Amino acid sequence: MENTEKVQVLIIGSGPAGYTAGIYASRADLSPVLYTGMQAGGQLTQTTEVENFPGFPNGIDGNMLMSQMEEQCRRLGTDIRFGEVTKVTLGKEKGDYHTVEIDREKTILARSIIIATGASARWLGIPTEEKYKGYGVSACATCDGFFYRGKVVCVVGAGDSALEEATYLAKLCSKVYLIVRRDQMRASKAMQSRVLSTANIEIIWNSQITEIYGNDGVEGVKIHNKVDNTDTDIALDGVFVAIGHHPNTELVAGQVELNGEGYIVTHDNTTHTNVPGVFAAGDVADPRYRQAIAAAAGGCRAAMDAERYINEL
Ligand code: NDP
């Protein structure tokens, strides 16, 4: 078949799991090919300071960390390609090749696949949110915060991401409302005390946005307080949604076993999925820890599992 290539290890995804899998598979002489997906570098490219990745005592910028992982991965021999996997047809028996379509035009036959496609931002799902995406509604303060210098914004959510976004925006914006749907926050105590001691962050408890309105851009939101059963308008210029993520498993749904929340199920404390030669690493298979360091460890384990699988064929 024209425009078809055979590879031993195909890695899908370019977050900490994908690049670490590339580093290990390269060193095992498996000549891995890695497709980055549309968001090269993954979720960490949308964060600011990463303080908890070991080896960086003063923290490291998320983009910098990912570009260093990419460089290391490439230097060791992974063929890193910017492109998107558009379709996957998995083999069934041990040793079968898996057929992978790239950008709807090229086909790769892969002996093994490491799925490291991560997770994506969740949205509120209210009708007016879609209308203003990119015009005042964002899921990434690091990407878009700059446009709201000196303005008033809100952040929705109460996990570490939301509080991190609020803290970041508070340095740029005149005022940040943090809209929390319960009477408590899920984020770590350290993040909570940072937010509580930031003068221009105001927490609005027990509330959810019911409408986002404006003209060319966002001009305000309506929020409903479910304890007082009241509705209030807040005038603001931007809405940052930080309410968690969902695993990117659409490509393999129906072919690989997923759990109730859509995460890939791995077996016997390995990265093996239920399909021979298909391995999963990082947030796509991790509903519990979802940390960069855990994803990197998953990438290492997946490459070692793939190596063993190929050696046994
Ligand atoms: P989480 O799942 O931890 O938090 C999601 C938050 O969004 C919760 O507070 C949840 O509320 C709220 N929420 C969910 N749906 C809605 C909705 N429809 N309307 C309003 N609020 C909603 O996600 P995060 O992205 O914050 O974090 C994911 C993981 O990444 C966590 O393990 C976190 O610790 C980690 N992380 C670590 C960082 C660090 O260490 N530097 C930085 C960022 C993330 P409720 O609590 O009521 O369910």
Short mmCIF file of C-alpha atoms and ligand atoms in Angstrom, two decimals:
data_model
loop_
_atom_site.label_atom_id
_atom_site.label_comp_id
_atom_site.label_asym_id
_atom_site.label_seq_id
_atom_site.Cartn_x
_atom_site.Cartn_y
_atom_site.Cartn_z
CA MET A 1 0.00 0.00 0.00
CA GLU A 2 1.31 3.43 -0.90
CA ASN A 3 2.06 5.88 1.86
CA THR A 4 2.22 3.07 4.44
CA GLU A 5 4.98 2.63 6.97
CA LYS A 6 5.73 -0.18 9.47
CA VAL A 7 6.96 0.65 12.96
CA GLN A 8 7.73 -1.34 16.10
CA VAL A 9 6.46 1.22 18.61
CA LEU A 10 4.06 4.05 17.87
CA ILE A 11 3.54 6.57 20.64
CA ILE A 12 0.44 8.74 20.50
CA GLY A 13 0.75 11.89 22.59
CA SER A 14 3.44 14.33 23.65
CA GLY A 15 2.94 14.99 27.35
CA PRO A 16 5.26 13.63 30.06
CA ALA A 17 3.97 10.08 29.42
CA GLY A 18 4.57 10.18 25.66
CA TYR A 19 8.03 11.73 25.81
CA THR A 20 9.18 9.44 28.61
CA ALA A 21 7.93 6.44 26.64
CA GLY A 22 9.98 7.77 23.72
CA ILE A 23 13.10 8.12 25.86
CA TYR A 24 12.86 4.53 27.10
CA ALA A 25 11.82 2.98 23.78
CA SER A 26 14.68 4.77 21.99
CA ARG A 27 17.21 3.47 24.47
CA ALA A 28 15.79 -0.02 23.92
CA ASP A 29 16.59 0.35 20.18
CA LEU A 30 12.94 0.14 19.15
CA SER A 31 13.10 3.18 16.82
CA PRO A 32 9.87 4.66 18.19
CA VAL A 33 7.75 7.10 16.21
CA LEU A 34 5.82 9.67 18.25
CA TYR A 35 2.91 11.77 17.00
CA THR A 36 2.45 14.91 19.05
CA GLY A 37 -1.24 15.63 18.44
CA MET A 38 -2.47 19.18 18.00
CA GLN A 39 -1.37 20.37 21.44
CA ALA A 40 2.31 19.44 21.39
CA GLY A 41 3.67 19.19 24.92
CA GLY A 42 0.27 18.45 26.44
CA GLN A 43 -1.37 20.05 29.44
CA LEU A 44 1.82 21.31 31.07
CA THR A 45 2.26 23.81 28.25
CA GLN A 46 -0.85 25.52 29.62
CA THR A 47 0.43 25.90 33.14
CA THR A 48 2.83 28.37 34.67
CA GLU A 49 5.24 27.28 37.34
CA VAL A 50 5.62 23.57 38.08
CA GLU A 51 6.89 23.30 41.64
CA ASN A 52 6.50 19.61 42.28
CA PHE A 53 8.48 17.91 39.50
CA PRO A 54 11.60 16.51 41.18
CA GLY A 55 14.95 17.80 40.01
CA PHE A 56 13.97 21.48 39.80
CA PRO A 57 14.46 22.90 43.29
CA ASN A 58 13.29 26.36 42.23
CA GLY A 59 10.40 25.12 40.09
CA ILE A 60 10.31 25.19 36.30
CA ASP A 61 8.03 26.77 33.71
CA GLY A 62 5.67 24.14 32.24
CA ASN A 63 6.63 24.96 28.64
CA MET A 64 10.30 24.77 29.47
CA LEU A 65 9.88 21.40 31.16
CA MET A 66 8.10 19.99 28.12
CA SER A 67 10.55 21.39 25.60
CA GLN A 68 13.39 19.83 27.58
CA MET A 69 11.61 16.46 27.62
CA GLU A 70 11.07 16.76 23.86
CA GLU A 71 14.73 17.58 23.26
CA GLN A 72 15.88 14.64 25.38
CA CYS A 73 13.46 12.31 23.61
CA ARG A 74 14.58 13.47 20.16
CA ARG A 75 18.29 13.34 21.02
CA LEU A 76 17.96 9.72 22.11
CA GLY A 77 16.41 8.78 18.78
CA THR A 78 12.63 9.08 18.86
CA ASP A 79 11.18 10.21 15.54
CA ILE A 80 8.91 13.02 16.79
CA ARG A 81 6.36 14.17 14.25
CA PHE A 82 3.81 16.96 14.44
CA GLY A 83 0.56 15.38 13.34
CA GLU A 84 -2.68 13.92 14.53
CA VAL A 85 -3.83 10.35 14.66
CA THR A 86 -7.24 10.42 13.02
CA LYS A 87 -8.23 6.74 13.18
CA VAL A 88 -7.06 3.57 14.89
CA THR A 89 -8.01 0.02 13.95
CA LEU A 90 -6.54 -2.34 16.49
CA GLY A 91 -5.45 -5.91 15.81
CA LYS A 92 -6.92 -8.64 17.98
CA GLU A 93 -4.31 -11.38 18.36
CA LYS A 94 -0.83 -11.18 19.83
CA GLY A 95 1.57 -10.10 17.06
CA ASP A 96 -1.11 -8.48 14.88
CA TYR A 97 -0.23 -5.10 13.43
CA HIS A 98 -2.44 -2.19 14.45
CA THR A 99 -3.49 0.17 11.66
CA VAL A 100 -3.19 3.86 12.43
CA GLU A 101 -4.26 6.68 10.14
CA ILE A 102 -2.37 9.98 10.40
CA ASP A 103 -3.97 13.30 9.38
CA ARG A 104 -6.47 11.31 7.26
CA GLU A 105 -3.82 10.64 4.62
CA LYS A 106 -1.03 8.37 5.81
CA THR A 107 -1.19 4.86 7.27
CA ILE A 108 1.12 3.36 9.85
CA LEU A 109 1.19 -0.33 10.74
CA ALA A 110 2.38 -0.54 14.33
CA ARG A 111 3.50 -3.68 16.16
CA SER A 112 2.74 -1.93 19.43
CA ILE A 113 1.04 1.30 20.40
CA ILE A 114 1.52 3.38 23.51
CA ILE A 115 -1.54 5.53 24.07
CA ALA A 116 -0.54 8.69 25.93
CA THR A 117 -3.24 11.05 24.73
CA GLY A 118 -3.85 12.62 28.13
CA ALA A 119 -6.93 14.51 29.12
CA SER A 120 -8.71 17.72 27.99
CA ALA A 121 -10.45 20.55 29.75
CA ARG A 122 -14.08 20.16 30.75
CA TRP A 123 -16.52 22.95 29.96
CA LEU A 124 -19.58 24.11 31.86
CA GLY A 125 -21.96 23.10 29.09
CA ILE A 126 -24.23 26.14 29.36
CA PRO A 127 -25.52 27.48 26.01
CA THR A 128 -23.77 30.88 26.11
CA GLU A 129 -20.36 29.39 26.91
CA GLU A 130 -19.81 28.13 23.36
CA LYS A 131 -20.75 31.51 21.89
CA TYR A 132 -17.97 33.31 23.78
CA LYS A 133 -15.19 30.70 23.59
CA GLY A 134 -12.17 32.65 22.42
CA TYR A 135 -14.06 35.94 22.95
CA GLY A 136 -13.97 36.09 26.73
CA VAL A 137 -14.35 32.43 27.72
CA SER A 138 -11.15 30.43 28.13
CA ALA A 139 -9.81 27.30 29.82
CA CYS A 140 -6.24 28.54 29.98
CA ALA A 141 -5.13 31.52 32.05
CA THR A 142 -1.52 31.18 30.93
CA CYS A 143 -2.56 31.34 27.28
CA ASP A 144 -5.15 34.10 27.51
CA GLY A 145 -4.58 35.94 30.81
CA PHE A 146 -2.47 38.57 29.07
CA PHE A 147 -5.57 39.92 27.29
CA TYR A 148 -7.22 40.73 30.63
CA ARG A 149 -4.53 42.93 32.11
CA GLY A 150 -6.20 45.42 34.49
CA LYS A 151 -9.64 43.89 33.89
CA VAL A 152 -12.15 41.92 35.97
CA VAL A 153 -12.45 38.16 35.43
CA CYS A 154 -13.82 35.09 37.15
CA VAL A 155 -12.46 31.58 37.51
CA VAL A 156 -14.88 28.68 37.88
CA GLY A 157 -13.82 25.65 39.93
CA ALA A 158 -12.27 24.80 43.27
CA GLY A 159 -9.52 22.30 42.46
CA ASP A 160 -5.79 22.99 42.25
CA SER A 161 -6.12 24.09 38.63
CA ALA A 162 -8.77 26.72 39.41
CA LEU A 163 -6.80 28.11 42.32
CA GLU A 164 -3.61 28.16 40.31
CA GLU A 165 -5.39 30.05 37.52
CA ALA A 166 -6.93 32.49 40.03
CA THR A 167 -3.54 33.18 41.62
CA TYR A 168 -1.95 33.73 38.22
CA LEU A 169 -4.74 36.03 37.03
CA ALA A 170 -4.71 38.02 40.27
CA LYS A 171 -1.26 39.29 39.28
CA LEU A 172 -2.59 40.61 35.97
CA CYS A 173 -6.18 41.58 36.63
CA SER A 174 -7.72 44.20 38.89
CA LYS A 175 -10.14 41.67 40.38
CA VAL A 176 -10.70 37.90 40.22
CA TYR A 177 -13.91 36.23 41.37
CA LEU A 178 -13.52 32.55 42.20
CA ILE A 179 -16.86 30.83 41.71
CA VAL A 180 -17.12 27.70 43.86
CA ARG A 181 -20.14 25.46 43.57
CA ARG A 182 -19.99 24.07 47.14
CA ASP A 183 -19.14 25.53 50.55
CA GLN A 184 -15.63 24.06 50.41
CA MET A 185 -12.74 23.69 48.00
CA ARG A 186 -11.11 20.52 46.73
CA ALA A 187 -7.68 22.11 46.18
CA SER A 188 -4.64 21.47 48.40
CA LYS A 189 -4.43 23.45 51.64
CA ALA A 190 -1.33 25.29 50.38
CA MET A 191 -3.18 26.58 47.30
CA GLN A 192 -6.22 27.51 49.39
CA SER A 193 -4.23 29.64 51.80
CA ARG A 194 -2.48 31.36 48.90
CA VAL A 195 -5.86 32.29 47.39
CA LEU A 196 -7.41 33.31 50.71
CA SER A 197 -4.53 35.69 51.37
CA THR A 198 -4.66 37.35 47.92
CA ALA A 199 -6.43 40.69 48.34
CA ASN A 200 -7.99 40.93 44.87
CA ILE A 201 -9.48 37.42 44.80
CA GLU A 202 -13.06 37.22 46.05
CA ILE A 203 -14.56 33.79 46.60
CA ILE A 204 -18.23 33.32 45.78
CA TRP A 205 -19.41 30.17 47.52
CA ASN A 206 -22.26 27.77 46.70
CA SER A 207 -22.73 29.30 43.27
CA GLN A 208 -22.80 28.36 39.62
CA ILE A 209 -22.86 30.42 36.44
CA THR A 210 -26.19 30.11 34.66
CA GLU A 211 -25.53 32.57 31.84
CA ILE A 212 -22.65 34.42 30.21
CA TYR A 213 -23.67 37.57 28.36
CA GLY A 214 -22.25 40.47 26.39
CA ASN A 215 -22.04 41.84 22.87
CA ASP A 216 -18.80 41.42 20.93
CA GLY A 217 -17.16 40.08 24.09
CA VAL A 218 -18.17 39.01 27.58
CA GLU A 219 -19.68 41.77 29.73
CA GLY A 220 -21.04 39.80 32.65
CA VAL A 221 -22.37 36.57 34.13
CA LYS A 222 -25.47 35.54 36.03
CA ILE A 223 -24.79 33.31 38.98
CA HIS A 224 -27.19 31.27 41.05
CA ASN A 225 -26.56 30.72 44.76
CA LYS A 226 -28.20 27.41 45.59
CA VAL A 227 -28.18 27.95 49.38
CA ASP A 228 -29.82 31.38 49.37
CA ASN A 229 -31.69 30.56 46.13
CA THR A 230 -30.71 33.94 44.73
CA ASP A 231 -29.56 35.08 41.29
CA THR A 232 -26.94 37.82 40.94
CA ASP A 233 -25.26 39.63 38.06
CA ILE A 234 -21.52 40.23 38.06
CA ALA A 235 -20.02 42.63 35.55
CA LEU A 236 -16.73 41.23 34.22
CA ASP A 237 -14.63 40.86 31.08
CA GLY A 238 -13.52 37.24 31.09
CA VAL A 239 -14.53 33.77 32.30
CA PHE A 240 -11.87 31.12 32.95
CA VAL A 241 -13.24 27.61 33.30
CA ALA A 242 -11.09 25.23 35.38
CA ILE A 243 -13.38 22.40 36.38
CA GLY A 244 -11.24 19.40 35.58
CA HIS A 245 -10.58 17.25 32.56
CA HIS A 246 -11.86 14.24 30.66
CA PRO A 247 -9.64 11.50 29.23
CA ASN A 248 -8.94 11.61 25.50
CA THR A 249 -10.07 8.11 24.62
CA GLU A 250 -12.36 8.82 21.66
CA LEU A 251 -9.86 7.23 19.23
CA VAL A 252 -10.02 3.84 20.87
CA ALA A 253 -13.49 3.83 22.44
CA GLY A 254 -15.20 0.57 21.54
CA GLN A 255 -11.87 -1.17 20.89
CA VAL A 256 -10.10 -0.87 24.25
CA GLU A 257 -11.69 -1.46 27.64
CA LEU A 258 -12.61 1.83 29.37
CA ASN A 259 -13.90 2.37 32.91
CA GLY A 260 -17.16 4.14 33.76
CA GLU A 261 -15.51 7.58 33.53
CA GLY A 262 -13.94 6.84 30.13
CA TYR A 263 -10.38 6.15 31.33
CA ILE A 264 -8.44 3.25 29.74
CA VAL A 265 -8.29 0.23 32.03
CA THR A 266 -4.84 -1.30 32.49
CA HIS A 267 -4.26 -4.75 33.94
CA ASP A 268 -2.25 -6.45 36.70
CA ASN A 269 -0.39 -3.32 37.75
CA THR A 270 1.15 -2.96 34.26
CA THR A 271 0.34 -0.66 31.34
CA HIS A 272 -1.21 -3.53 29.32
CA THR A 273 -4.72 -2.83 28.07
CA ASN A 274 -7.07 -5.68 27.13
CA VAL A 275 -5.71 -5.55 23.54
CA PRO A 276 -2.38 -7.34 22.90
CA GLY A 277 0.36 -4.86 22.04
CA VAL A 278 -1.60 -1.81 23.15
CA PHE A 279 -0.36 0.01 26.24
CA ALA A 280 -1.67 3.10 28.03
CA ALA A 281 0.23 5.67 30.08
CA GLY A 282 -0.45 8.97 31.79
CA ASP A 283 -3.71 10.80 32.43
CA VAL A 284 -5.59 8.81 29.78
CA ALA A 285 -5.40 5.81 32.12
CA ASP A 286 -5.11 7.55 35.48
CA PRO A 287 -8.27 8.81 37.16
CA ARG A 288 -6.54 8.96 40.52
CA TYR A 289 -3.14 10.71 40.53
CA ARG A 290 -3.08 12.79 37.30
CA GLN A 291 0.33 14.28 38.03
CA ALA A 292 3.14 14.95 35.54
CA ILE A 293 5.57 12.80 37.48
CA ALA A 294 3.07 9.92 37.59
CA ALA A 295 2.49 10.28 33.84
CA ALA A 296 6.25 10.20 33.19
CA ALA A 297 6.54 7.04 35.27
CA GLY A 298 3.67 5.55 33.26
CA GLY A 299 5.51 6.32 30.01
CA CYS A 300 8.60 4.50 31.30
CA ARG A 301 6.52 1.46 32.29
CA ALA A 302 4.66 1.42 28.96
CA ALA A 303 7.91 1.45 26.96
CA MET A 304 9.29 -1.40 29.08
CA ASP A 305 6.05 -3.37 28.63
CA ALA A 306 6.16 -2.74 24.86
CA GLU A 307 9.80 -3.86 24.70
CA ARG A 308 8.98 -7.11 26.50
CA TYR A 309 5.96 -7.67 24.27
CA ILE A 310 8.01 -7.23 21.09
CA ASN A 311 10.83 -9.45 22.36
CA GLU A 312 8.33 -12.23 23.02
CA LEU A 313 7.00 -12.22 19.46
P1 NDP B 1 -10.29 18.56 40.02
O1 NDP B 1 -11.09 17.43 39.51
O2 NDP B 1 -9.36 18.35 41.15
O3 NDP B 1 -11.27 19.75 40.45
C1 NDP B 1 -12.32 20.15 39.63
C2 NDP B 1 -13.07 21.27 40.36
O4 NDP B 1 -14.07 21.78 39.49
C3 NDP B 1 -13.75 20.79 41.63
O5 NDP B 1 -13.64 21.78 42.62
C4 NDP B 1 -15.21 20.66 41.18
O6 NDP B 1 -16.13 20.93 42.20
C5 NDP B 1 -15.32 21.75 40.15
N1 NDP B 1 -16.37 21.49 39.17
C6 NDP B 1 -16.54 20.37 38.41
N2 NDP B 1 -17.59 20.52 37.58
C7 NDP B 1 -18.09 21.74 37.82
C8 NDP B 1 -19.17 22.49 37.27
N3 NDP B 1 -19.94 21.99 36.30
N4 NDP B 1 -19.40 23.72 37.75
C9 NDP B 1 -18.62 24.24 38.71
N5 NDP B 1 -17.58 23.61 39.27
C10 NDP B 1 -17.33 22.37 38.82
O7 NDP B 1 -9.54 19.12 38.72
P2 NDP B 1 -8.22 20.02 38.60
O8 NDP B 1 -8.09 20.24 37.14
O9 NDP B 1 -8.27 21.19 39.47
O10 NDP B 1 -7.04 19.07 39.08
C11 NDP B 1 -6.83 17.79 38.50
C12 NDP B 1 -5.64 17.10 39.19
O11 NDP B 1 -4.45 17.81 38.89
C13 NDP B 1 -5.79 17.08 40.69
O12 NDP B 1 -5.27 15.87 41.17
C14 NDP B 1 -4.90 18.25 41.13
O13 NDP B 1 -4.39 18.07 42.43
C15 NDP B 1 -3.81 18.21 40.08
N6 NDP B 1 -3.19 19.53 39.90
C16 NDP B 1 -2.05 19.79 40.58
C17 NDP B 1 -1.43 21.01 40.46
C18 NDP B 1 -0.17 21.23 41.22
O14 NDP B 1 0.15 20.44 42.09
N7 NDP B 1 0.59 22.28 40.96
C19 NDP B 1 -1.96 22.09 39.60
C20 NDP B 1 -3.20 21.71 38.95
C21 NDP B 1 -3.77 20.48 39.11
P3 NDP B 1 -16.40 19.91 43.42
O15 NDP B 1 -15.22 20.05 44.33
O16 NDP B 1 -17.67 20.43 43.98
O17 NDP B 1 -16.53 18.56 42.80
#
